Coordinates of C-alpha atoms (C1' of nucleotides) in Angstrom, one line a residue:
Chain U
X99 CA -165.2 64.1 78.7
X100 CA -162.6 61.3 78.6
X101 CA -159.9 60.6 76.3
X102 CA -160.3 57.3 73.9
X103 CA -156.6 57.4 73.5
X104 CA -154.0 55.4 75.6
X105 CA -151.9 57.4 78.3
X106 CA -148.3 57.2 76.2
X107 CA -148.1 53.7 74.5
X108 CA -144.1 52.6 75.7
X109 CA -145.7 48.9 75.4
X110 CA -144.8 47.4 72.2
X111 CA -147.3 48.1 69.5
X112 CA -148.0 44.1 68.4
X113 CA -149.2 45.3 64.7
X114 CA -149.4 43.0 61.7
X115 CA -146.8 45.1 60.1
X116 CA -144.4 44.4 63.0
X117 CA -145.3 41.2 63.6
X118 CA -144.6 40.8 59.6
X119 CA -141.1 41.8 60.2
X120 CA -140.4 40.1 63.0
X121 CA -141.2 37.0 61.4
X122 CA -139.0 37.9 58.5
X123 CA -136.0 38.6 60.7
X124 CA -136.5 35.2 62.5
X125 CA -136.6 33.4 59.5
X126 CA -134.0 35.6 57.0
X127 CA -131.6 34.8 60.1
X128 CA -131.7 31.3 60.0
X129 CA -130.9 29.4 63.2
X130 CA -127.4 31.1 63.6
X131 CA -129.9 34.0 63.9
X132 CA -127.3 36.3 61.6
X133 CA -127.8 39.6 60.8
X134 CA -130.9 40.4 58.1
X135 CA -129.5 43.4 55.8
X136 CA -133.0 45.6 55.2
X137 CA -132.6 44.8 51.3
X138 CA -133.1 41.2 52.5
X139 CA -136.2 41.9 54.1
X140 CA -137.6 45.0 51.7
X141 CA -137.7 41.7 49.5
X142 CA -139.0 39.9 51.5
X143 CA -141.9 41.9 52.5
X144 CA -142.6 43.9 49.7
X145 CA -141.8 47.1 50.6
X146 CA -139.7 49.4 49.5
X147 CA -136.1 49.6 51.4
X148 CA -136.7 52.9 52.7
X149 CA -139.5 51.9 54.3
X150 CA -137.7 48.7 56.4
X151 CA -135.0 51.7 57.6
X152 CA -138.0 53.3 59.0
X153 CA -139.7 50.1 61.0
X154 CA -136.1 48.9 61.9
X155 CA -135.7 52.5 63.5
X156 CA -139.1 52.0 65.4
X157 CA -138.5 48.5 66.5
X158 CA -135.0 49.3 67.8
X159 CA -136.8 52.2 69.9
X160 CA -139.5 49.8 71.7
X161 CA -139.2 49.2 75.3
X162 CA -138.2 46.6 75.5
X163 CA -136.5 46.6 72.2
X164 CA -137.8 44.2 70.0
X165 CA -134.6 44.4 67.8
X166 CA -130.4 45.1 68.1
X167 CA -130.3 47.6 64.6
X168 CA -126.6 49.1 63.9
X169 CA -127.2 52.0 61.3
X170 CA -126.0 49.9 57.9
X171 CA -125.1 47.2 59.6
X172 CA -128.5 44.7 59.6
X173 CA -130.5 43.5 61.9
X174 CA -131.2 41.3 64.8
X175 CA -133.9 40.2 67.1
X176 CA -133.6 41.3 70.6
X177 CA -135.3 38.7 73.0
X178 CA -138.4 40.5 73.1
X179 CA -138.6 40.6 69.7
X180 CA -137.6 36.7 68.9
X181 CA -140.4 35.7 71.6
X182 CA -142.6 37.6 69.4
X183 CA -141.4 36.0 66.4
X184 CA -141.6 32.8 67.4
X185 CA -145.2 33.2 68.8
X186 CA -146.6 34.4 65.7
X187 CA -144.4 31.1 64.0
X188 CA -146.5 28.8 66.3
X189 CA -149.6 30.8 65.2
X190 CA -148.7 30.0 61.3
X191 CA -147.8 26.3 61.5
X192 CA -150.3 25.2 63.9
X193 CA -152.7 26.9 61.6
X194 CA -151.4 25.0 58.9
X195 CA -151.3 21.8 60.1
X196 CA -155.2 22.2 61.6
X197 CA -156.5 23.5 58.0
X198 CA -154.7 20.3 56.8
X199 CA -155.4 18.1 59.0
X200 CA -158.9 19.0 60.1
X201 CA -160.5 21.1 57.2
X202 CA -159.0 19.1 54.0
X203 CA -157.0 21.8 53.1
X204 CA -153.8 20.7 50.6
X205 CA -150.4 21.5 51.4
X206 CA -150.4 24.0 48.8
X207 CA -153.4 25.6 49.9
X208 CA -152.5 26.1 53.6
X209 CA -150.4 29.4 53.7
X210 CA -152.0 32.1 52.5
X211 CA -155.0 31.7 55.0
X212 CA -152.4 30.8 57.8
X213 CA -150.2 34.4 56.7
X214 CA -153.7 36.3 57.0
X215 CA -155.3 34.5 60.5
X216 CA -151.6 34.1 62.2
X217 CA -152.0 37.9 63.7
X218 CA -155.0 37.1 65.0
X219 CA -155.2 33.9 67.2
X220 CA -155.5 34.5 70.9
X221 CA -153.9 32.5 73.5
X222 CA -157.3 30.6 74.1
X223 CA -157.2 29.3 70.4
X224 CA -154.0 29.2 70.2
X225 CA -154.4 25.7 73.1
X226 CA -157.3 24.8 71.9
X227 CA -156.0 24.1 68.5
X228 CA -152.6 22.4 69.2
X229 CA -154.7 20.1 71.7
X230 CA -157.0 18.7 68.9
X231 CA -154.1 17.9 67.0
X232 CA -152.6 16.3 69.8
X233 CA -149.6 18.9 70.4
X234 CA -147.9 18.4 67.1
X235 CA -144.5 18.5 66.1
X236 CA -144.2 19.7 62.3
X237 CA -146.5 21.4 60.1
X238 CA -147.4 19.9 57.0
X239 CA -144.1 21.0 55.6
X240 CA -142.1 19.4 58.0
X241 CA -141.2 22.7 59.6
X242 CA -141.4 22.4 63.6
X243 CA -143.3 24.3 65.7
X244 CA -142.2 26.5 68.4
X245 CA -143.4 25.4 71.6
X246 CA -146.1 27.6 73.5
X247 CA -142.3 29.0 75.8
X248 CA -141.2 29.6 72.8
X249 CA -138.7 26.7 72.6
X250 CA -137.8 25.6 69.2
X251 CA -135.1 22.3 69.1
X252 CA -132.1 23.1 66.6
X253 CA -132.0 21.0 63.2
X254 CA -129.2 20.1 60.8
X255 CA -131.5 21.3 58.4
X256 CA -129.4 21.9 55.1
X257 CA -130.7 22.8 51.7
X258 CA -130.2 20.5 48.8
X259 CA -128.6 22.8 46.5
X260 CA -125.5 22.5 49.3
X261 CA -126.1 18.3 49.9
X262 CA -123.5 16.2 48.8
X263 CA -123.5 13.9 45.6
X264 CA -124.3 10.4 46.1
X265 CA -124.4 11.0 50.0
X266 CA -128.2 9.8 51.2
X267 CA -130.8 12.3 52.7
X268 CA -133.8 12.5 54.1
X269 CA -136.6 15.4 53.5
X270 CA -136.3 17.4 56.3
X271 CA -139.3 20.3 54.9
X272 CA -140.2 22.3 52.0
X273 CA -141.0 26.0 51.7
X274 CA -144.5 26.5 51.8
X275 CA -144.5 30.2 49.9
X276 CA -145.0 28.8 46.7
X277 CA -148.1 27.0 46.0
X278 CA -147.3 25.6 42.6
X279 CA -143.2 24.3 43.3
X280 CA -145.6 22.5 46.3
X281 CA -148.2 20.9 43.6
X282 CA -145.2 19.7 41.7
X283 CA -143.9 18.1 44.7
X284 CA -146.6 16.4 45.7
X285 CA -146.8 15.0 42.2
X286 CA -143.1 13.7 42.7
X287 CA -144.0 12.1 45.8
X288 CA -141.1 14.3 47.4
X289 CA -142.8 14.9 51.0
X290 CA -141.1 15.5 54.3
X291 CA -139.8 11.6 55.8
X292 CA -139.1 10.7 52.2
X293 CA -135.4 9.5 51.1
X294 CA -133.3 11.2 48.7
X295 CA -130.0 11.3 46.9
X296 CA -128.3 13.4 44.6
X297 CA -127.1 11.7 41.6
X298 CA -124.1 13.2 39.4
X299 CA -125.0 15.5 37.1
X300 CA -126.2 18.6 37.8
X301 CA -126.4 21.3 35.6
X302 CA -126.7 24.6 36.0
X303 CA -128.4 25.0 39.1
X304 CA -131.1 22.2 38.6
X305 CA -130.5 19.2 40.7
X306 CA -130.5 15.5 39.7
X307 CA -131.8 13.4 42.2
X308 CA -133.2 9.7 43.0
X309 CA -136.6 9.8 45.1
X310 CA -137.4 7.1 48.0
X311 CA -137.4 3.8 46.2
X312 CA -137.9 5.6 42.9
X313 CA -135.5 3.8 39.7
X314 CA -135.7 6.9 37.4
X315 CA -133.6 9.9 38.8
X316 CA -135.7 13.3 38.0
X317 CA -134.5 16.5 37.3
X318 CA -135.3 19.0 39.5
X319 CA -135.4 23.1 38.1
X320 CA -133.7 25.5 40.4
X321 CA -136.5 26.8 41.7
X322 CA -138.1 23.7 43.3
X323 CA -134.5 22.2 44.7
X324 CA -134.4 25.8 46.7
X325 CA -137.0 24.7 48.6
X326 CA -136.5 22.2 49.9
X327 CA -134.2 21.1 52.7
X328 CA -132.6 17.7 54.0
X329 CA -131.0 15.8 56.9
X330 CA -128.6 12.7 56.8
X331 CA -130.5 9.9 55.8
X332 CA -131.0 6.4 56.8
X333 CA -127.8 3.7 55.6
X334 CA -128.9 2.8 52.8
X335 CA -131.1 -0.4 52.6
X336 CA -129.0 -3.2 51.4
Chain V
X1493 CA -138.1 50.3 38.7
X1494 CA -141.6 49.8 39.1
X1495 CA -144.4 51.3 41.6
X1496 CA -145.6 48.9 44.1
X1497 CA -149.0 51.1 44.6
X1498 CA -152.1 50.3 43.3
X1499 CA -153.2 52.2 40.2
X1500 CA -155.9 54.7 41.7
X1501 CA -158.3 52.1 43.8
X1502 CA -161.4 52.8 43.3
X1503 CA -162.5 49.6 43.9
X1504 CA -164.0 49.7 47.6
X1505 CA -161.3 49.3 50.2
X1506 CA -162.0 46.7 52.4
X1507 CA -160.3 47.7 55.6
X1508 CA -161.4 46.1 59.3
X1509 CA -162.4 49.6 59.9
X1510 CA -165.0 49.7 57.1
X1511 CA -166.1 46.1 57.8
X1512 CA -167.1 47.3 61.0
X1513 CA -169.0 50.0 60.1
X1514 CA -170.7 48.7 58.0
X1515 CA -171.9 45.7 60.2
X1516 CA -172.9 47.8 63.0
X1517 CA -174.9 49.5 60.5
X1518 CA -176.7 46.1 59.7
X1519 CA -176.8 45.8 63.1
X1520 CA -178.4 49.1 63.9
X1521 CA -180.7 49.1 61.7
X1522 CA -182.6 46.4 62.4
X1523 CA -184.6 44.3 60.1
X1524 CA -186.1 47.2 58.5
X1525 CA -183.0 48.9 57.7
X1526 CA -183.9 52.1 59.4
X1527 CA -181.4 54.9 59.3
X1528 CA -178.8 54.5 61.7
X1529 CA -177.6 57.9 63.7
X1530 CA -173.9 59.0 63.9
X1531 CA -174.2 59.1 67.6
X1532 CA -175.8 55.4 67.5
X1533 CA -172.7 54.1 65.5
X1534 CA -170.2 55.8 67.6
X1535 CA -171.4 54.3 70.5
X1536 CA -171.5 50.7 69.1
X1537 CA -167.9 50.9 68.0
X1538 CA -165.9 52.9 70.8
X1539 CA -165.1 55.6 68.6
X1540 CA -165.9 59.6 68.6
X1541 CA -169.0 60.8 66.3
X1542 CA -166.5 63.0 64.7
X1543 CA -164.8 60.0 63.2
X1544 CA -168.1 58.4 62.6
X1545 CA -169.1 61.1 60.3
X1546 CA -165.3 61.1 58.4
X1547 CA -166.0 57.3 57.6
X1548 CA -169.6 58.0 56.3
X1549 CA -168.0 60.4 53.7
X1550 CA -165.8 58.0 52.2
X1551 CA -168.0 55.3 52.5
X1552 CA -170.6 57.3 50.3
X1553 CA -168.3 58.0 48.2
X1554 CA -166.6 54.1 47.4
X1555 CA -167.6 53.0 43.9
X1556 CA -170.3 51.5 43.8
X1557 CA -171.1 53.1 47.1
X1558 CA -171.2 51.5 50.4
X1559 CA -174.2 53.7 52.3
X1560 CA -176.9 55.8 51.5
X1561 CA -175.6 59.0 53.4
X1562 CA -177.6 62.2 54.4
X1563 CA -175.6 64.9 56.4
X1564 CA -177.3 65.1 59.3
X1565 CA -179.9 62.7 59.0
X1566 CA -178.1 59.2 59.2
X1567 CA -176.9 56.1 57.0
X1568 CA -178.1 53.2 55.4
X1569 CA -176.5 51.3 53.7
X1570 CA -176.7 50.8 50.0
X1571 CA -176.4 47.1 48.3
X1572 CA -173.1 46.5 48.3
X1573 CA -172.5 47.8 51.4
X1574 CA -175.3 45.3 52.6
X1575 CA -173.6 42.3 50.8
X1576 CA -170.2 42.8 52.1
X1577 CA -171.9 43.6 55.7
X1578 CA -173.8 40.6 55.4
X1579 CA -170.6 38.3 54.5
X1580 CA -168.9 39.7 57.6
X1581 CA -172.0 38.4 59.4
X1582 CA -171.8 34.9 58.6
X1583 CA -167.7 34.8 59.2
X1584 CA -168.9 36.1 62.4
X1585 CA -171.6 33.6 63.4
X1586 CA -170.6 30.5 61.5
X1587 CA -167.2 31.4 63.8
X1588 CA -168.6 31.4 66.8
X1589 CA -170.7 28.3 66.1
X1590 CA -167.0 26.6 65.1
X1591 CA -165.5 27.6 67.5
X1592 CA -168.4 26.6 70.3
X1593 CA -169.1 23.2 68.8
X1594 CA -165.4 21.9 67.1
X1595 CA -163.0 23.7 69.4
X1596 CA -165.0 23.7 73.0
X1597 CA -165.4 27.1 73.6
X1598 CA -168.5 28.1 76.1
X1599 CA -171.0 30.4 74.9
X1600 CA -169.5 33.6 76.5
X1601 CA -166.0 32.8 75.2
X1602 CA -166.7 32.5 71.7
X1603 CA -167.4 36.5 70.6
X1604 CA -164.0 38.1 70.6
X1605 CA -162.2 35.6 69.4
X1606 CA -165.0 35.7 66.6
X1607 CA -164.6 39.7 66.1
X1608 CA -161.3 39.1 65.7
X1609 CA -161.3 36.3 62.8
X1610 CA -164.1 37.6 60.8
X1611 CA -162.4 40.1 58.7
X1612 CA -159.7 37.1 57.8
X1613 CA -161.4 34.6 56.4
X1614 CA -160.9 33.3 52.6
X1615 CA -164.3 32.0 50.8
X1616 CA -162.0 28.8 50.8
X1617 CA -162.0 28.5 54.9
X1618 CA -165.8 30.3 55.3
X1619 CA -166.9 27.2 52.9
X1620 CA -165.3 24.4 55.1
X1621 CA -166.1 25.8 58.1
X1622 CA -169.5 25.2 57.0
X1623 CA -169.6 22.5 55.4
X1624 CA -167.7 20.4 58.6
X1625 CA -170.9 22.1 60.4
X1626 CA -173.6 21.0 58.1
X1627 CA -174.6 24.2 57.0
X1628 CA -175.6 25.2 60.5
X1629 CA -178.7 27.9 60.9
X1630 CA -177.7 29.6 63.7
X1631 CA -175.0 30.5 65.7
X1632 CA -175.0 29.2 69.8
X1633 CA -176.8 32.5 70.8
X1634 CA -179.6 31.6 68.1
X1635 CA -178.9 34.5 65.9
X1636 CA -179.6 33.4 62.1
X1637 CA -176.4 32.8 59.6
X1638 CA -176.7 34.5 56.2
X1639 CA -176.1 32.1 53.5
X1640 CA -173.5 32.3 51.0
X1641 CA -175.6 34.9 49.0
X1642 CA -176.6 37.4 51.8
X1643 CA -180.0 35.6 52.3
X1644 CA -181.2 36.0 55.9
X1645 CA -184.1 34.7 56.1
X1646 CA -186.6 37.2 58.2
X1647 CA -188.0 36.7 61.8
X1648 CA -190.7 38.4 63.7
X1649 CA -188.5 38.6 66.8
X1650 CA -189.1 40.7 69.8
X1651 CA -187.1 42.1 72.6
X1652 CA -188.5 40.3 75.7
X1653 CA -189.0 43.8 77.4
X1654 CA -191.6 45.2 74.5
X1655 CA -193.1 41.5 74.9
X1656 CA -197.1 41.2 76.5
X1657 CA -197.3 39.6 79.8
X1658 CA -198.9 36.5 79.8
X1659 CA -198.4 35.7 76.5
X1660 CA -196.0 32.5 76.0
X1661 CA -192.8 32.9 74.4
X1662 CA -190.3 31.1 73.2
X1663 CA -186.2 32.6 73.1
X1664 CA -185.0 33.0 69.8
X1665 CA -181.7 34.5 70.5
X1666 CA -179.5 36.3 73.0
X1667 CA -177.1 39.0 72.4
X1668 CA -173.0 37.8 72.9
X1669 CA -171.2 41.4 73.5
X1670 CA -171.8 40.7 77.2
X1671 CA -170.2 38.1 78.0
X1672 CA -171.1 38.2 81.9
X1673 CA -174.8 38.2 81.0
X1674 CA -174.5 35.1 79.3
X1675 CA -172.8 33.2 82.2
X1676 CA -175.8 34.0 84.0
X1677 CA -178.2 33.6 81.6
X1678 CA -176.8 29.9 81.3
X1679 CA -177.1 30.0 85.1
X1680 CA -181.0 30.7 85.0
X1681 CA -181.1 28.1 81.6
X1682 CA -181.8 30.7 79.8
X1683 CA -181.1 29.1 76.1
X1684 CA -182.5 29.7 73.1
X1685 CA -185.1 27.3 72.3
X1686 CA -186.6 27.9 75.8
X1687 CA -189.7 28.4 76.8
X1688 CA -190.4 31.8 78.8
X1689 CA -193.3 33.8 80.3
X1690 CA -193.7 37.3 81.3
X1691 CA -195.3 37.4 84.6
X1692 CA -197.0 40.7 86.1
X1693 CA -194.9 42.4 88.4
X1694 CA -192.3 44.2 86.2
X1695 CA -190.6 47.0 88.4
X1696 CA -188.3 50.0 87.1
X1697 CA -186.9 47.8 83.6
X1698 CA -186.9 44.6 85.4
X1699 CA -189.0 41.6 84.1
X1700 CA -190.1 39.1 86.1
X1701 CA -190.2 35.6 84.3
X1702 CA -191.1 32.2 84.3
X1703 CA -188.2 29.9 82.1
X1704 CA -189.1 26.8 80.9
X1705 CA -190.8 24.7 83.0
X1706 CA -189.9 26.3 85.9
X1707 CA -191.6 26.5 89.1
X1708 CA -190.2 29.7 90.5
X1709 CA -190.3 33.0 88.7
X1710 CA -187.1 34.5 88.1
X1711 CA -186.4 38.2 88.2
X1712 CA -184.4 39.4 85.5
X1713 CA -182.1 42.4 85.9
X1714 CA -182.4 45.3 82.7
X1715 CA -178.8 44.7 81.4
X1716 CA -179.9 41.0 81.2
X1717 CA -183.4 41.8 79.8
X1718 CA -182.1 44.0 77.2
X1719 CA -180.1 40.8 75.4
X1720 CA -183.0 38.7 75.1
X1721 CA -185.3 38.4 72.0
X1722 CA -188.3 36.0 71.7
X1723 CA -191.0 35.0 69.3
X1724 CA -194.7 33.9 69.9
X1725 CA -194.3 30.5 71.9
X1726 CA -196.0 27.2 71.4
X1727 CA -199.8 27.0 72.6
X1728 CA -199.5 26.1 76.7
X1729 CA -199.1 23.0 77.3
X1730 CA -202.4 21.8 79.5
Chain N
dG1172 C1' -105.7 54.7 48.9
dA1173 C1' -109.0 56.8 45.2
dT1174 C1' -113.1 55.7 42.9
dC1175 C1' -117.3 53.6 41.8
dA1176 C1' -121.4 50.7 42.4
dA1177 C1' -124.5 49.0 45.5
dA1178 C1' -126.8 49.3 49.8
dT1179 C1' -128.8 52.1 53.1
dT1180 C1' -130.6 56.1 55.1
dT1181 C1' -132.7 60.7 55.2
dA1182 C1' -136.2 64.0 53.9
dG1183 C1' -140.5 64.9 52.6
dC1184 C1' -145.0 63.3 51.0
dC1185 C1' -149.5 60.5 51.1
dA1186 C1' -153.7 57.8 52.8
dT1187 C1' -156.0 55.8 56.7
dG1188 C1' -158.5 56.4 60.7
dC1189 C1' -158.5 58.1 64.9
dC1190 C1' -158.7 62.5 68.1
dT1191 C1' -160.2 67.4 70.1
dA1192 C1' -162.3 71.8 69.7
dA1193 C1' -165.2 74.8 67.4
dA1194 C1' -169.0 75.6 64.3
dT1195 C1' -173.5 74.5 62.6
dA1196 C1' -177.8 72.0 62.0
dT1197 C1' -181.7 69.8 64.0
dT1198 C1' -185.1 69.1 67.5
dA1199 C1' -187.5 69.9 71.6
dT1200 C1' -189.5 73.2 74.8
dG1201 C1' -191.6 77.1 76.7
Chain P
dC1109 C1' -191.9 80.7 66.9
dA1110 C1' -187.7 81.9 69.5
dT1111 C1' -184.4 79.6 72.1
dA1112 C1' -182.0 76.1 74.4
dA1113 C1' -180.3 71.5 74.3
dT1114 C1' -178.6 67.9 71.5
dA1115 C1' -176.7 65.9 67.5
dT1116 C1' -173.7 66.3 63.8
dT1117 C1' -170.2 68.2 61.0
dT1118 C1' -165.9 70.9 60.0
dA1119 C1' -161.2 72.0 60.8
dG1120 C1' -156.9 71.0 62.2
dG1121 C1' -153.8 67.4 64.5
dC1122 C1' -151.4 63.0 65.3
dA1123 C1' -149.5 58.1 64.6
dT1124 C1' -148.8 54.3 61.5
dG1125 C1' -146.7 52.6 57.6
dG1126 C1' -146.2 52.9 53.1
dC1127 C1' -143.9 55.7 48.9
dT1128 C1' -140.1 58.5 45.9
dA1129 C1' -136.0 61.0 45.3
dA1130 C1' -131.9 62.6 47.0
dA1131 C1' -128.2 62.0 50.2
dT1132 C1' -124.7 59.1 52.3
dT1133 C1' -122.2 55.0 53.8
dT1134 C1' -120.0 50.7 52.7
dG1135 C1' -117.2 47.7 50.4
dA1136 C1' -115.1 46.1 46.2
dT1137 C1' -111.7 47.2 42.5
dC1138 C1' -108.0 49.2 40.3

DNA sequence: GATCAAATTTAGCCATGCCTAAATATTATG
DNA sequence: CATAATATTTAGGCATGGCTAAATTTGATC
């Protein structure tokens, strides 16, 4: 009788679990791709430190090696491991942008269901749903998506807490993790494409700022200026 | 520090593993819920009756339980066990009929990707999904969607090889786990809604038919046979 | 450079869900 | 109705990916 089991897996296991930490890596990294310490991504993820010691060890073991992991020393993706990473990033905001775009989801709603279905979307899908939306750029948070290679063009991207007072900006994206900091956005008009300045005055680490055309500056708490993210704006109209 | 476990779940885990069991016990067992056999299940989901019988075990044992289980003499499964089965159902079919009429998948494409999704999707998505459909009744292989609240509304199909010859029929659906048999059945015009008459001449499990309006009768291989359920047919036309 | 706090890793455990091989129950047959 | 064939279950493993608790390493401070 034959054996259900595969003859010694060296491919790379493509689990949820590894694809979640991929992802993590890739994004804790930031575009300088620096090192991810595995505190960083226990947070991250959820799960206990001990326990991203353990994957790290696995994923550095792959063949080929998903990731480069020095012993106390962080993390990186090996190119294996960023193509993953990437592919599972195209999965998430083209999901995104089809719910929103296609079956009225909100931009608050959109993640959850895109974290859960982004393991799952085959190549097939995968080209059928970028070419209804007519090969889009962003997701509805502004972030870009990866092209189907892999490619993803570099952005000035930096976040407001670090913008300059009085210099003008434009919304580059918004984190799309938390649902309510999104609702209170939207209710701000502050959407990707939309000018914005920082006024004097900040205090603590909330942020005052002027939004598009807007004549009252708002407020914003520290939790809602962290996520979001700006690029030099447009001379201001005179 | 606090424990990131769950306090003692005894609320019914619902893994992909259990979702599958318990649909190919829906499956299995027909309309009238017969007992399904450990051998029958293993079969149906690649997997060794050993394992089959560990599952069972903990699937009687979920509060409230999942299946009615007698060692040795098969599973059924109890009402919740029905209810989540049921739900996995419509993912399943209201998926495939997505993906077949929104996102131009052919009839033999749309299973796995289907298999795949339907342990993923939120109440949120399942209700848009339908609703961009118009409540659809069936799925493209003519298999009935349960509604929101398990219904499935009964029907006195029969597999085309237990049918009378003579007797007009009318397809009411064709199975989609081969996806080869459907390319050919869309080859003979074998679609639901079809018109189809067993003629004399059946040899070993072949059937010979005539579809539709078709001249020329068409002999069916088993494998093909076996995927095909019908219901009485309209009167002759004369 | 010694010391201490924080970060990280190791060691050992648990649940899930699969496997094989061996035991046992059921069913069919002479 | 005894026995053989078949179906099913038990027993004992294995891999994955979590966890806690106990080392250990790193890096900052005096």
């Amino acid at each position: 009788m034959y054996d259900l089991v595969q003859p010694r897996n060296r491919i790379p296991a493509n689990t949820e679990s590894v694809d979640d930490y991929l992802k993590a890596i890739l994004e804790l990294g930031g575009p300088e791709e620096a090192r991810v310490t595995s505190n960083a991504l226990a947070q991250h993820l959820g799960v206990r430190a001990a326990s991203v010691t353990g994957m790290l060890q696995k994923l550095a073991l792959q063949k080929p090696s998903y990731v480069k992991y020095e012993k106390h020393h962080g993390v990186r993706l090996a190119p294996a491991g960023k193509m993953r990473a990437l592919e599972i990033l195209r999965h998430h905001r083209l999901l995104e942008r089809y719910l929103h775009d296609f079956l009225d989801y909100s931009w608050d709603e959109v993640h959850d269901d895109a974290e859960r279905l982004e393991h799952f979307i085959s190549e097939r899908l995968e080209d059928r749903i970028a070419a209804k939306l007519g090969y889009p750029e962003t997701d509805p948070h502004g972030h870009l998506i990866p092209e189907r290679n892999g490619a993803l063009p570099p952005r000035q991207e930096v976040l407001l807490s670090k913008w300059a007072c009085g210099v003008p900006a434009v919304v580059s994206s918004v984190s799309d993790r938390d649902s309510s900091a999104l609702r209170e956005m939207e209710r701000l008009g502050l959407r990707p494409g939309v000018g914005i300045k920082v006024e004097a005055g900040t205090r603590g680490a909330t942020v005052l700022v002027r939004i598009g055309s807007g004549v009252e500056p708002v407020r914003l708490s520290e939790r809602l200026a962290a996520g979001i993210s700006v690029l030099a704006g447009p001379a201001p109209a005179r």
